[in-house]
Amino acid sequence: MNKDLLGLKGVSRAAIGAILDRAAHYKKVIVSGKKKLTDCAGKSVFLLFYENSTRTSSSFDHAAKILGANSINLSVKNSSVNKGETLIDTGITLAAMGADIMVIRHQASGTPKLLADNVTSSVINAGDGSNEHPTQALLDMLTMRERFGRLKDLKIAIIGDVKHSRVARSNIWGLKTMGAEVTLCAPETLKPAGIEAFGVRVEDKIEDAARGADVIMALRMQLERQDSGLIPSVAEYSAFYGINKRVISLANKNAIVMHPGPVNRGVEIASEVMTMPECFIAGQVTNGLAVRMALIKILGNKEDIGL
Ligand code: CP
């Protein structure tokens, strides 16, 4: 049994299915309006966000509290990390306080694994560099499964900055395992080296990726990285890779638009699309709460789901 969730690469279909089933259970609880359970009473969840977050950090915090766990949000800016304490020593310190789960986001790929290798607490990766963001992909898969009743053979077009995207990587690994058909589409400069190693279809034109898709997933344009000249201009990126009504019209009937957030309105997605019924971004956020409740319950109680 694995005590951690560090990524979806190598996670079995059965384990992903078990997490999604549990999340579907908690989704019903959320929809019912119930906000106080005892499923994880007495457990402690520590949140270590070394990188900015709105959705992931607040939904883990909310999820822990709904389940009756103690949630401790470490203010990294004010922590002893700034006095030179190492990540491992920070982890050992929190473990000594009885942390059952540590949720970590870090700008450096591999940091959650380093932490997990050095503490007995369970570690959940909340996004590491350009490596993985497994809870985002799980909430994305829950959203797709709710809409279509299955993941197998669904056609998913992932559009945008694949090179820097941990969301894309976790979705590729998870969706492939679940039998979905993934297509990537990105400007040449935003394709990772060796993109063929993902074992998925790659298209250069957004029209070819969107045609016949069930899901069009836009990736966040990482504007903070564009000083390095990877795209000629944001306006040109939007003209060639932005999701608009015309692009959606090429997709399958009942197709949906997804985005992990935060959205750069008018860049990855036209503002007019944000209010269309096909746009499922708010639903993704609700499902994020359900997925994080499921993981806190499973890992906090050391349930063996074959991770
Ligand atoms: N999708 C996502 O990870 O959002 P945050 O950066 O707000 O957590």
PDB file of C-alpha atoms and ligand atoms in Angstrom:
ATOM      1  CA  MET A   1       0.000   0.000   0.000  1.00  0.00           C
ATOM      2  CA  ASN A   2       1.284   3.487  -0.920  1.00  0.00           C
ATOM      3  CA  LYS A   3       0.849   6.086   1.824  1.00  0.00           C
ATOM      4  CA  ASP A   4       1.095   9.017  -0.643  1.00  0.00           C
ATOM      5  CA  LEU A   5      -0.424  10.444  -3.807  1.00  0.00           C
ATOM      6  CA  LEU A   6       2.485  11.995  -5.702  1.00  0.00           C
ATOM      7  CA  GLY A   7       1.171  11.698  -9.249  1.00  0.00           C
ATOM      8  CA  LEU A   8      -1.074   9.670 -11.554  1.00  0.00           C
ATOM      9  CA  LYS A   9       1.726   8.133 -13.603  1.00  0.00           C
ATOM     10  CA  GLY A  10       1.612   4.435 -12.774  1.00  0.00           C
ATOM     11  CA  VAL A  11      -1.575   4.622 -10.681  1.00  0.00           C
ATOM     12  CA  SER A  12      -3.918   1.785 -11.642  1.00  0.00           C
ATOM     13  CA  ARG A  13      -7.335   2.045 -13.231  1.00  0.00           C
ATOM     14  CA  ALA A  14      -8.841   0.399 -10.128  1.00  0.00           C
ATOM     15  CA  ALA A  15      -7.256   2.950  -7.756  1.00  0.00           C
ATOM     16  CA  ILE A  16      -8.362   5.925  -9.870  1.00  0.00           C
ATOM     17  CA  GLY A  17     -11.844   4.416 -10.078  1.00  0.00           C
ATOM     18  CA  ALA A  18     -11.959   3.980  -6.289  1.00  0.00           C
ATOM     19  CA  ILE A  19     -10.974   7.632  -5.709  1.00  0.00           C
ATOM     20  CA  LEU A  20     -13.573   8.858  -8.219  1.00  0.00           C
ATOM     21  CA  ASP A  21     -16.279   6.650  -6.656  1.00  0.00           C
ATOM     22  CA  ARG A  22     -15.509   8.037  -3.198  1.00  0.00           C
ATOM     23  CA  ALA A  23     -15.468  11.580  -4.595  1.00  0.00           C
ATOM     24  CA  ALA A  24     -18.870  10.954  -6.198  1.00  0.00           C
ATOM     25  CA  HIS A  25     -20.137   9.943  -2.749  1.00  0.00           C
ATOM     26  CA  TYR A  26     -18.816  13.192  -1.240  1.00  0.00           C
ATOM     27  CA  LYS A  27     -20.215  15.214  -4.144  1.00  0.00           C
ATOM     28  CA  LYS A  28     -23.673  14.099  -3.032  1.00  0.00           C
ATOM     29  CA  VAL A  29     -22.876  15.265   0.513  1.00  0.00           C
ATOM     30  CA  ILE A  30     -21.717  18.662  -0.798  1.00  0.00           C
ATOM     31  CA  VAL A  31     -24.814  19.067  -2.965  1.00  0.00           C
ATOM     32  CA  SER A  32     -27.022  18.185   0.021  1.00  0.00           C
ATOM     33  CA  GLY A  33     -25.561  21.204   1.823  1.00  0.00           C
ATOM     34  CA  LYS A  34     -24.136  19.186   4.714  1.00  0.00           C
ATOM     35  CA  LYS A  35     -20.886  20.774   5.878  1.00  0.00           C
ATOM     36  CA  LYS A  36     -19.956  18.932   9.063  1.00  0.00           C
ATOM     37  CA  LEU A  37     -19.033  15.241   9.082  1.00  0.00           C
ATOM     38  CA  THR A  38     -16.978  13.137  11.465  1.00  0.00           C
ATOM     39  CA  ASP A  39     -15.296  10.897   8.827  1.00  0.00           C
ATOM     40  CA  CYS A  40     -11.809  12.196   9.698  1.00  0.00           C
ATOM     41  CA  ALA A  41     -12.350  13.428  13.240  1.00  0.00           C
ATOM     42  CA  GLY A  42      -9.066  13.647  15.121  1.00  0.00           C
ATOM     43  CA  LYS A  43      -6.902  13.668  11.977  1.00  0.00           C
ATOM     44  CA  SER A  44      -4.515  16.525  11.194  1.00  0.00           C
ATOM     45  CA  VAL A  45      -3.908  17.893   7.699  1.00  0.00           C
ATOM     46  CA  PHE A  46      -1.017  20.329   7.199  1.00  0.00           C
ATOM     47  CA  LEU A  47      -1.014  22.549   4.090  1.00  0.00           C
ATOM     48  CA  LEU A  48       2.384  23.636   2.762  1.00  0.00           C
ATOM     49  CA  PHE A  49       1.945  25.938  -0.221  1.00  0.00           C
ATOM     50  CA  TYR A  50       5.298  27.281  -1.424  1.00  0.00           C
ATOM     51  CA  GLU A  51       3.582  28.589  -4.565  1.00  0.00           C
ATOM     52  CA  ASN A  52       0.402  30.667  -4.961  1.00  0.00           C
ATOM     53  CA  SER A  53      -2.965  28.948  -5.010  1.00  0.00           C
ATOM     54  CA  THR A  54      -6.630  29.813  -4.614  1.00  0.00           C
ATOM     55  CA  ARG A  55      -8.580  26.695  -5.624  1.00  0.00           C
ATOM     56  CA  THR A  56      -6.301  23.902  -4.429  1.00  0.00           C
ATOM     57  CA  SER A  57      -5.296  25.361  -1.065  1.00  0.00           C
ATOM     58  CA  SER A  58      -8.759  26.558  -0.062  1.00  0.00           C
ATOM     59  CA  SER A  59     -10.500  23.364  -1.194  1.00  0.00           C
ATOM     60  CA  PHE A  60      -8.059  21.140   0.761  1.00  0.00           C
ATOM     61  CA  ASP A  61      -8.610  23.343   3.815  1.00  0.00           C
ATOM     62  CA  HIS A  62     -12.404  23.267   3.368  1.00  0.00           C
ATOM     63  CA  ALA A  63     -12.399  19.519   2.655  1.00  0.00           C
ATOM     64  CA  ALA A  64     -10.450  18.741   5.840  1.00  0.00           C
ATOM     65  CA  LYS A  65     -12.777  20.895   7.941  1.00  0.00           C
ATOM     66  CA  ILE A  66     -15.962  19.353   6.480  1.00  0.00           C
ATOM     67  CA  LEU A  67     -14.579  15.907   7.325  1.00  0.00           C
ATOM     68  CA  GLY A  68     -13.973  16.968  10.926  1.00  0.00           C
ATOM     69  CA  ALA A  69     -10.161  16.987  10.622  1.00  0.00           C
ATOM     70  CA  ASN A  70      -7.872  19.718  11.933  1.00  0.00           C
ATOM     71  CA  SER A  71      -6.488  21.783   9.058  1.00  0.00           C
ATOM     72  CA  ILE A  72      -3.298  23.762   9.628  1.00  0.00           C
ATOM     73  CA  ASN A  73      -2.337  26.163   6.856  1.00  0.00           C
ATOM     74  CA  LEU A  74       1.379  26.817   7.200  1.00  0.00           C
ATOM     75  CA  SER A  75       2.165  30.368   6.169  1.00  0.00           C
ATOM     76  CA  VAL A  76       5.322  29.592   4.222  1.00  0.00           C
ATOM     77  CA  LYS A  77       6.180  33.300   3.926  1.00  0.00           C
ATOM     78  CA  ASN A  78       6.323  33.564   7.732  1.00  0.00           C
ATOM     79  CA  SER A  79       7.772  30.113   8.401  1.00  0.00           C
ATOM     80  CA  SER A  80      11.251  29.088   9.506  1.00  0.00           C
ATOM     81  CA  VAL A  81      11.970  28.153   5.876  1.00  0.00           C
ATOM     82  CA  ASN A  82      12.988  31.799   5.623  1.00  0.00           C
ATOM     83  CA  LYS A  83      15.549  31.232   8.390  1.00  0.00           C
ATOM     84  CA  GLY A  84      17.153  28.484   6.366  1.00  0.00           C
ATOM     85  CA  GLU A  85      15.248  25.402   7.570  1.00  0.00           C
ATOM     86  CA  THR A  86      15.245  22.686   4.938  1.00  0.00           C
ATOM     87  CA  LEU A  87      12.147  21.096   3.485  1.00  0.00           C
ATOM     88  CA  ILE A  88      13.006  17.770   5.088  1.00  0.00           C
ATOM     89  CA  ASP A  89      13.493  19.349   8.525  1.00  0.00           C
ATOM     90  CA  THR A  90      10.212  21.226   8.108  1.00  0.00           C
ATOM     91  CA  GLY A  91       8.501  17.928   7.285  1.00  0.00           C
ATOM     92  CA  ILE A  92      10.052  16.121  10.230  1.00  0.00           C
ATOM     93  CA  THR A  93       8.927  18.978  12.504  1.00  0.00           C
ATOM     94  CA  LEU A  94       5.317  18.778  11.309  1.00  0.00           C
ATOM     95  CA  ALA A  95       5.351  14.971  11.552  1.00  0.00           C
ATOM     96  CA  ALA A  96       6.473  15.336  15.183  1.00  0.00           C
ATOM     97  CA  MET A  97       3.316  17.375  15.789  1.00  0.00           C
ATOM     98  CA  GLY A  98       1.247  14.442  14.558  1.00  0.00           C
ATOM     99  CA  ALA A  99       0.533  15.394  10.938  1.00  0.00           C
ATOM    100  CA  ASP A 100      -1.469  12.577   9.358  1.00  0.00           C
ATOM    101  CA  ILE A 101      -1.361  14.215   5.934  1.00  0.00           C
ATOM    102  CA  MET A 102       0.870  16.889   4.417  1.00  0.00           C
ATOM    103  CA  VAL A 103      -0.392  18.608   1.271  1.00  0.00           C
ATOM    104  CA  ILE A 104       2.423  20.307  -0.617  1.00  0.00           C
ATOM    105  CA  ARG A 105       2.683  22.604  -3.615  1.00  0.00           C
ATOM    106  CA  HIS A 106       6.153  23.615  -4.722  1.00  0.00           C
ATOM    107  CA  GLN A 107       7.727  25.247  -7.752  1.00  0.00           C
ATOM    108  CA  ALA A 108      10.374  22.518  -7.974  1.00  0.00           C
ATOM    109  CA  SER A 109       9.398  19.218  -9.618  1.00  0.00           C
ATOM    110  CA  GLY A 110      10.012  16.249  -7.308  1.00  0.00           C
ATOM    111  CA  THR A 111       9.624  18.138  -4.025  1.00  0.00           C
ATOM    112  CA  PRO A 112       6.569  16.128  -2.837  1.00  0.00           C
ATOM    113  CA  LYS A 113       8.528  12.886  -3.355  1.00  0.00           C
ATOM    114  CA  LEU A 114      11.480  14.240  -1.388  1.00  0.00           C
ATOM    115  CA  LEU A 115       9.128  15.081   1.469  1.00  0.00           C
ATOM    116  CA  ALA A 116       7.276  11.748   1.252  1.00  0.00           C
ATOM    117  CA  ASP A 117      10.546   9.817   1.374  1.00  0.00           C
ATOM    118  CA  ASN A 118      11.460  11.490   4.659  1.00  0.00           C
ATOM    119  CA  VAL A 119       8.250  11.507   6.706  1.00  0.00           C
ATOM    120  CA  THR A 120       5.859   8.802   7.857  1.00  0.00           C
ATOM    121  CA  SER A 121       2.859  11.091   7.239  1.00  0.00           C
ATOM    122  CA  SER A 122       0.954  10.720   3.984  1.00  0.00           C
ATOM    123  CA  VAL A 123       1.938  13.303   1.368  1.00  0.00           C
ATOM    124  CA  ILE A 124      -0.395  14.642  -1.326  1.00  0.00           C
ATOM    125  CA  ASN A 125       1.094  16.500  -4.273  1.00  0.00           C
ATOM    126  CA  ALA A 126      -0.855  19.740  -4.820  1.00  0.00           C
ATOM    127  CA  GLY A 127       1.279  20.618  -7.867  1.00  0.00           C
ATOM    128  CA  ASP A 128       5.052  20.403  -8.334  1.00  0.00           C
ATOM    129  CA  GLY A 129       6.797  22.445 -11.006  1.00  0.00           C
ATOM    130  CA  SER A 130       5.859  21.139 -14.429  1.00  0.00           C
ATOM    131  CA  ASN A 131       5.676  17.542 -13.172  1.00  0.00           C
ATOM    132  CA  GLU A 132       2.206  16.597 -11.873  1.00  0.00           C
ATOM    133  CA  HIS A 133      -0.985  17.985 -10.336  1.00  0.00           C
ATOM    134  CA  PRO A 134      -2.835  14.752  -9.627  1.00  0.00           C
ATOM    135  CA  THR A 135      -5.814  16.139  -7.683  1.00  0.00           C
ATOM    136  CA  GLN A 136      -6.544  18.525 -10.582  1.00  0.00           C
ATOM    137  CA  ALA A 137      -6.632  15.634 -13.048  1.00  0.00           C
ATOM    138  CA  LEU A 138      -8.831  13.592 -10.708  1.00  0.00           C
ATOM    139  CA  LEU A 139     -11.339  16.429 -10.415  1.00  0.00           C
ATOM    140  CA  ASP A 140     -11.217  16.833 -14.193  1.00  0.00           C
ATOM    141  CA  MET A 141     -11.927  13.118 -14.634  1.00  0.00           C
ATOM    142  CA  LEU A 142     -14.777  13.271 -12.127  1.00  0.00           C
ATOM    143  CA  THR A 143     -16.273  16.159 -14.117  1.00  0.00           C
ATOM    144  CA  MET A 144     -16.008  14.217 -17.389  1.00  0.00           C
ATOM    145  CA  ARG A 145     -17.399  11.034 -15.850  1.00  0.00           C
ATOM    146  CA  GLU A 146     -20.385  12.920 -14.432  1.00  0.00           C
ATOM    147  CA  ARG A 147     -21.121  14.476 -17.822  1.00  0.00           C
ATOM    148  CA  PHE A 148     -20.648  11.415 -20.043  1.00  0.00           C
ATOM    149  CA  GLY A 149     -21.102   8.507 -17.630  1.00  0.00           C
ATOM    150  CA  ARG A 150     -17.715   7.059 -18.597  1.00  0.00           C
ATOM    151  CA  LEU A 151     -14.086   7.923 -19.377  1.00  0.00           C
ATOM    152  CA  LYS A 152     -13.322   5.056 -21.743  1.00  0.00           C
ATOM    153  CA  ASP A 153     -13.122   6.166 -25.396  1.00  0.00           C
ATOM    154  CA  LEU A 154     -13.888   9.806 -24.554  1.00  0.00           C
ATOM    155  CA  LYS A 155     -12.045  12.194 -26.849  1.00  0.00           C
ATOM    156  CA  ILE A 156     -10.176  14.882 -24.919  1.00  0.00           C
ATOM    157  CA  ALA A 157      -8.410  17.766 -26.668  1.00  0.00           C
ATOM    158  CA  ILE A 158      -5.872  19.494 -24.400  1.00  0.00           C
ATOM    159  CA  ILE A 159      -4.934  22.895 -25.821  1.00  0.00           C
ATOM    160  CA  GLY A 160      -2.140  25.276 -24.872  1.00  0.00           C
ATOM    161  CA  ASP A 161       1.082  25.420 -22.906  1.00  0.00           C
ATOM    162  CA  VAL A 162       1.726  21.672 -22.618  1.00  0.00           C
ATOM    163  CA  LYS A 163       5.444  22.285 -22.093  1.00  0.00           C
ATOM    164  CA  HIS A 164       5.046  23.868 -18.654  1.00  0.00           C
ATOM    165  CA  SER A 165       1.798  22.191 -17.621  1.00  0.00           C
ATOM    166  CA  ARG A 166       1.625  19.749 -14.718  1.00  0.00           C
ATOM    167  CA  VAL A 167      -2.145  19.664 -15.273  1.00  0.00           C
ATOM    168  CA  ALA A 168      -1.604  18.325 -18.791  1.00  0.00           C
ATOM    169  CA  ARG A 169       0.816  15.644 -17.594  1.00  0.00           C
ATOM    170  CA  SER A 170      -1.442  14.335 -14.814  1.00  0.00           C
ATOM    171  CA  ASN A 171      -4.424  14.334 -17.172  1.00  0.00           C
ATOM    172  CA  ILE A 172      -2.470  12.490 -19.858  1.00  0.00           C
ATOM    173  CA  TRP A 173      -1.388   9.742 -17.429  1.00  0.00           C
ATOM    174  CA  GLY A 174      -4.783   9.430 -15.766  1.00  0.00           C
ATOM    175  CA  LEU A 175      -6.918   9.625 -18.888  1.00  0.00           C
ATOM    176  CA  LYS A 176      -4.767   7.131 -20.789  1.00  0.00           C
ATOM    177  CA  THR A 177      -5.058   4.681 -17.894  1.00  0.00           C
ATOM    178  CA  MET A 178      -8.838   5.086 -17.952  1.00  0.00           C
ATOM    179  CA  GLY A 179      -8.993   4.384 -21.692  1.00  0.00           C
ATOM    180  CA  ALA A 180      -9.708   7.903 -22.978  1.00  0.00           C
ATOM    181  CA  GLU A 181      -8.239   9.232 -26.241  1.00  0.00           C
ATOM    182  CA  VAL A 182      -6.090  12.323 -25.634  1.00  0.00           C
ATOM    183  CA  THR A 183      -5.038  14.850 -28.271  1.00  0.00           C
ATOM    184  CA  LEU A 184      -2.534  17.602 -27.507  1.00  0.00           C
ATOM    185  CA  CYS A 185      -2.379  20.886 -29.393  1.00  0.00           C
ATOM    186  CA  ALA A 186       0.197  23.609 -28.764  1.00  0.00           C
ATOM    187  CA  PRO A 187       2.406  26.094 -30.571  1.00  0.00           C
ATOM    188  CA  GLU A 188       5.730  24.491 -31.479  1.00  0.00           C
ATOM    189  CA  THR A 189       7.558  26.444 -28.758  1.00  0.00           C
ATOM    190  CA  LEU A 190       5.119  25.252 -26.070  1.00  0.00           C
ATOM    191  CA  LYS A 191       5.421  21.560 -26.899  1.00  0.00           C
ATOM    192  CA  PRO A 192       7.737  19.678 -24.554  1.00  0.00           C
ATOM    193  CA  ALA A 193      10.791  18.015 -26.062  1.00  0.00           C
ATOM    194  CA  GLY A 194       9.945  14.406 -26.843  1.00  0.00           C
ATOM    195  CA  ILE A 195       6.188  15.019 -26.867  1.00  0.00           C
ATOM    196  CA  GLU A 196       5.739  11.730 -28.757  1.00  0.00           C
ATOM    197  CA  ALA A 197       6.815   9.869 -25.594  1.00  0.00           C
ATOM    198  CA  PHE A 198       3.406  10.696 -24.075  1.00  0.00           C
ATOM    199  CA  GLY A 199       1.912   8.229 -26.556  1.00  0.00           C
ATOM    200  CA  VAL A 200      -0.991  10.493 -27.527  1.00  0.00           C
ATOM    201  CA  ARG A 201      -2.114  12.236 -30.721  1.00  0.00           C
ATOM    202  CA  VAL A 202      -0.587  15.651 -31.406  1.00  0.00           C
ATOM    203  CA  GLU A 203      -2.172  18.287 -33.661  1.00  0.00           C
ATOM    204  CA  ASP A 204      -0.766  21.655 -34.707  1.00  0.00           C
ATOM    205  CA  LYS A 205      -4.087  23.352 -35.482  1.00  0.00           C
ATOM    206  CA  ILE A 206      -6.767  23.895 -32.859  1.00  0.00           C
ATOM    207  CA  GLU A 207      -9.468  23.091 -35.425  1.00  0.00           C
ATOM    208  CA  ASP A 208      -8.015  19.607 -35.982  1.00  0.00           C
ATOM    209  CA  ALA A 209      -7.808  18.973 -32.232  1.00  0.00           C
ATOM    210  CA  ALA A 210     -11.321  20.245 -31.487  1.00  0.00           C
ATOM    211  CA  ARG A 211     -13.065  18.427 -34.353  1.00  0.00           C
ATOM    212  CA  GLY A 212     -14.992  15.493 -32.872  1.00  0.00           C
ATOM    213  CA  ALA A 213     -13.808  16.133 -29.292  1.00  0.00           C
ATOM    214  CA  ASP A 214     -16.038  15.470 -26.281  1.00  0.00           C
ATOM    215  CA  VAL A 215     -13.942  17.697 -24.045  1.00  0.00           C
ATOM    216  CA  ILE A 216     -11.924  20.771 -24.962  1.00  0.00           C
ATOM    217  CA  MET A 217      -9.546  21.469 -22.105  1.00  0.00           C
ATOM    218  CA  ALA A 218      -7.696  24.775 -22.228  1.00  0.00           C
ATOM    219  CA  LEU A 219      -4.486  25.092 -20.240  1.00  0.00           C
ATOM    220  CA  ARG A 220      -3.548  28.267 -18.428  1.00  0.00           C
ATOM    221  CA  MET A 221      -1.225  30.458 -20.454  1.00  0.00           C
ATOM    222  CA  GLN A 222       1.647  30.938 -18.035  1.00  0.00           C
ATOM    223  CA  LEU A 223       2.093  34.633 -18.769  1.00  0.00           C
ATOM    224  CA  GLU A 224       4.832  34.878 -16.149  1.00  0.00           C
ATOM    225  CA  ARG A 225       6.967  32.683 -18.411  1.00  0.00           C
ATOM    226  CA  GLN A 226       6.417  34.607 -21.629  1.00  0.00           C
ATOM    227  CA  ASP A 227       9.295  37.044 -21.106  1.00  0.00           C
ATOM    228  CA  SER A 228      11.445  34.326 -22.576  1.00  0.00           C
ATOM    229  CA  GLY A 229       9.780  34.902 -25.946  1.00  0.00           C
ATOM    230  CA  LEU A 230       8.089  31.519 -26.355  1.00  0.00           C
ATOM    231  CA  ILE A 231       5.178  33.147 -28.182  1.00  0.00           C
ATOM    232  CA  PRO A 232       5.274  36.209 -30.435  1.00  0.00           C
ATOM    233  CA  SER A 233       2.443  37.898 -28.530  1.00  0.00           C
ATOM    234  CA  VAL A 234      -0.502  37.028 -26.294  1.00  0.00           C
ATOM    235  CA  ALA A 235      -2.865  38.380 -28.976  1.00  0.00           C
ATOM    236  CA  GLU A 236      -1.440  35.985 -31.566  1.00  0.00           C
ATOM    237  CA  TYR A 237      -1.622  33.065 -29.133  1.00  0.00           C
ATOM    238  CA  SER A 238      -5.276  33.849 -28.523  1.00  0.00           C
ATOM    239  CA  ALA A 239      -6.019  34.130 -32.256  1.00  0.00           C
ATOM    240  CA  PHE A 240      -4.541  30.695 -33.017  1.00  0.00           C
ATOM    241  CA  TYR A 241      -5.120  28.717 -29.794  1.00  0.00           C
ATOM    242  CA  GLY A 242      -7.956  30.502 -27.944  1.00  0.00           C
ATOM    243  CA  ILE A 243     -11.254  28.655 -27.339  1.00  0.00           C
ATOM    244  CA  ASN A 244     -14.170  30.530 -28.897  1.00  0.00           C
ATOM    245  CA  LYS A 245     -17.642  29.686 -30.216  1.00  0.00           C
ATOM    246  CA  ARG A 246     -16.262  28.721 -33.624  1.00  0.00           C
ATOM    247  CA  VAL A 247     -13.847  26.197 -32.092  1.00  0.00           C
ATOM    248  CA  ILE A 248     -16.604  24.739 -29.883  1.00  0.00           C
ATOM    249  CA  SER A 249     -18.858  24.332 -32.940  1.00  0.00           C
ATOM    250  CA  LEU A 250     -16.354  21.810 -34.346  1.00  0.00           C
ATOM    251  CA  ALA A 251     -16.581  19.553 -31.292  1.00  0.00           C
ATOM    252  CA  ASN A 252     -19.115  16.780 -30.694  1.00  0.00           C
ATOM    253  CA  LYS A 253     -22.696  17.484 -29.644  1.00  0.00           C
ATOM    254  CA  ASN A 254     -22.752  17.707 -25.815  1.00  0.00           C
ATOM    255  CA  ALA A 255     -19.045  18.636 -25.735  1.00  0.00           C
ATOM    256  CA  ILE A 256     -17.834  20.647 -22.755  1.00  0.00           C
ATOM    257  CA  VAL A 257     -15.102  23.224 -22.187  1.00  0.00           C
ATOM    258  CA  MET A 258     -12.834  22.873 -19.182  1.00  0.00           C
ATOM    259  CA  HIS A 259      -9.987  24.892 -17.682  1.00  0.00           C
ATOM    260  CA  PRO A 260      -8.067  24.246 -14.442  1.00  0.00           C
ATOM    261  CA  GLY A 261      -8.044  27.940 -13.543  1.00  0.00           C
ATOM    262  CA  PRO A 262      -7.026  30.597 -12.968  1.00  0.00           C
ATOM    263  CA  VAL A 263      -8.289  31.725 -16.393  1.00  0.00           C
ATOM    264  CA  ASN A 264      -6.726  34.565 -18.353  1.00  0.00           C
ATOM    265  CA  ARG A 265      -9.993  35.769 -19.868  1.00  0.00           C
ATOM    266  CA  GLY A 266      -9.693  36.566 -23.545  1.00  0.00           C
ATOM    267  CA  VAL A 267      -6.416  34.631 -23.834  1.00  0.00           C
ATOM    268  CA  GLU A 268      -7.073  30.881 -23.446  1.00  0.00           C
ATOM    269  CA  ILE A 269     -10.846  31.288 -23.496  1.00  0.00           C
ATOM    270  CA  ALA A 270     -12.963  34.061 -25.017  1.00  0.00           C
ATOM    271  CA  SER A 271     -15.032  35.885 -22.401  1.00  0.00           C
ATOM    272  CA  GLU A 272     -18.244  34.940 -24.257  1.00  0.00           C
ATOM    273  CA  VAL A 273     -17.449  31.236 -23.680  1.00  0.00           C
ATOM    274  CA  MET A 274     -17.189  31.667 -19.892  1.00  0.00           C
ATOM    275  CA  THR A 275     -20.954  32.062 -19.555  1.00  0.00           C
ATOM    276  CA  MET A 276     -21.969  29.389 -22.093  1.00  0.00           C
ATOM    277  CA  PRO A 277     -23.662  26.236 -20.748  1.00  0.00           C
ATOM    278  CA  GLU A 278     -20.829  24.218 -22.296  1.00  0.00           C
ATOM    279  CA  CYS A 279     -18.344  25.871 -19.917  1.00  0.00           C
ATOM    280  CA  PHE A 280     -17.864  23.605 -16.882  1.00  0.00           C
ATOM    281  CA  ILE A 281     -15.224  25.555 -14.961  1.00  0.00           C
ATOM    282  CA  ALA A 282     -17.365  26.220 -11.867  1.00  0.00           C
ATOM    283  CA  GLY A 283     -18.373  22.547 -11.776  1.00  0.00           C
ATOM    284  CA  GLN A 284     -14.698  21.572 -11.824  1.00  0.00           C
ATOM    285  CA  VAL A 285     -14.123  23.670  -8.702  1.00  0.00           C
ATOM    286  CA  THR A 286     -16.956  21.951  -6.808  1.00  0.00           C
ATOM    287  CA  ASN A 287     -15.597  18.580  -7.874  1.00  0.00           C
ATOM    288  CA  GLY A 288     -12.193  19.630  -6.545  1.00  0.00           C
ATOM    289  CA  LEU A 289     -13.698  19.799  -3.075  1.00  0.00           C
ATOM    290  CA  ALA A 290     -15.206  16.311  -3.476  1.00  0.00           C
ATOM    291  CA  VAL A 291     -11.940  14.781  -4.758  1.00  0.00           C
ATOM    292  CA  ARG A 292      -9.893  16.315  -1.938  1.00  0.00           C
ATOM    293  CA  MET A 293     -12.403  15.067   0.648  1.00  0.00           C
ATOM    294  CA  ALA A 294     -12.071  11.580  -0.855  1.00  0.00           C
ATOM    295  CA  LEU A 295      -8.273  11.643  -0.684  1.00  0.00           C
ATOM    296  CA  ILE A 296      -8.130  12.980   2.873  1.00  0.00           C
ATOM    297  CA  LYS A 297     -10.537  10.228   3.942  1.00  0.00           C
ATOM    298  CA  ILE A 298      -8.687   7.445   2.069  1.00  0.00           C
ATOM    299  CA  LEU A 299      -5.132   8.423   3.041  1.00  0.00           C
ATOM    300  CA  GLY A 300      -6.023   9.776   6.488  1.00  0.00           C
ATOM    301  CA  ASN A 301      -7.587   6.438   7.403  1.00  0.00           C
ATOM    302  CA  LYS A 302      -4.903   4.400   5.597  1.00  0.00           C
ATOM    303  CA  GLU A 303      -7.438   2.637   3.404  1.00  0.00           C
ATOM    304  CA  ASP A 304      -5.844   0.267   0.919  1.00  0.00           C
ATOM    305  CA  ILE A 305      -7.332   1.071  -2.496  1.00  0.00           C
ATOM    306  CA  GLY A 306      -4.314  -0.285  -4.361  1.00  0.00           C
ATOM    307  CA  LEU A 307      -2.488   3.023  -4.742  1.00  0.00           C
TER     308      LEU A 307
HETATM  309  N1   CP B   1      -6.058  24.786 -10.746  1.00  0.00           N
HETATM  310  C1   CP B   1      -5.293  25.190  -9.717  1.00  0.00           C
HETATM  311  O1   CP B   1      -4.378  24.501  -9.268  1.00  0.00           O
HETATM  312  O2   CP B   1      -5.658  26.407  -9.214  1.00  0.00           O
HETATM  313  P1   CP B   1      -4.898  27.152  -8.031  1.00  0.00           P
HETATM  314  O3   CP B   1      -3.545  27.523  -8.535  1.00  0.00           O
HETATM  315  O4   CP B   1      -5.764  28.359  -7.725  1.00  0.00           O
HETATM  316  O5   CP B   1      -4.806  26.211  -6.876  1.00  0.00           O
END
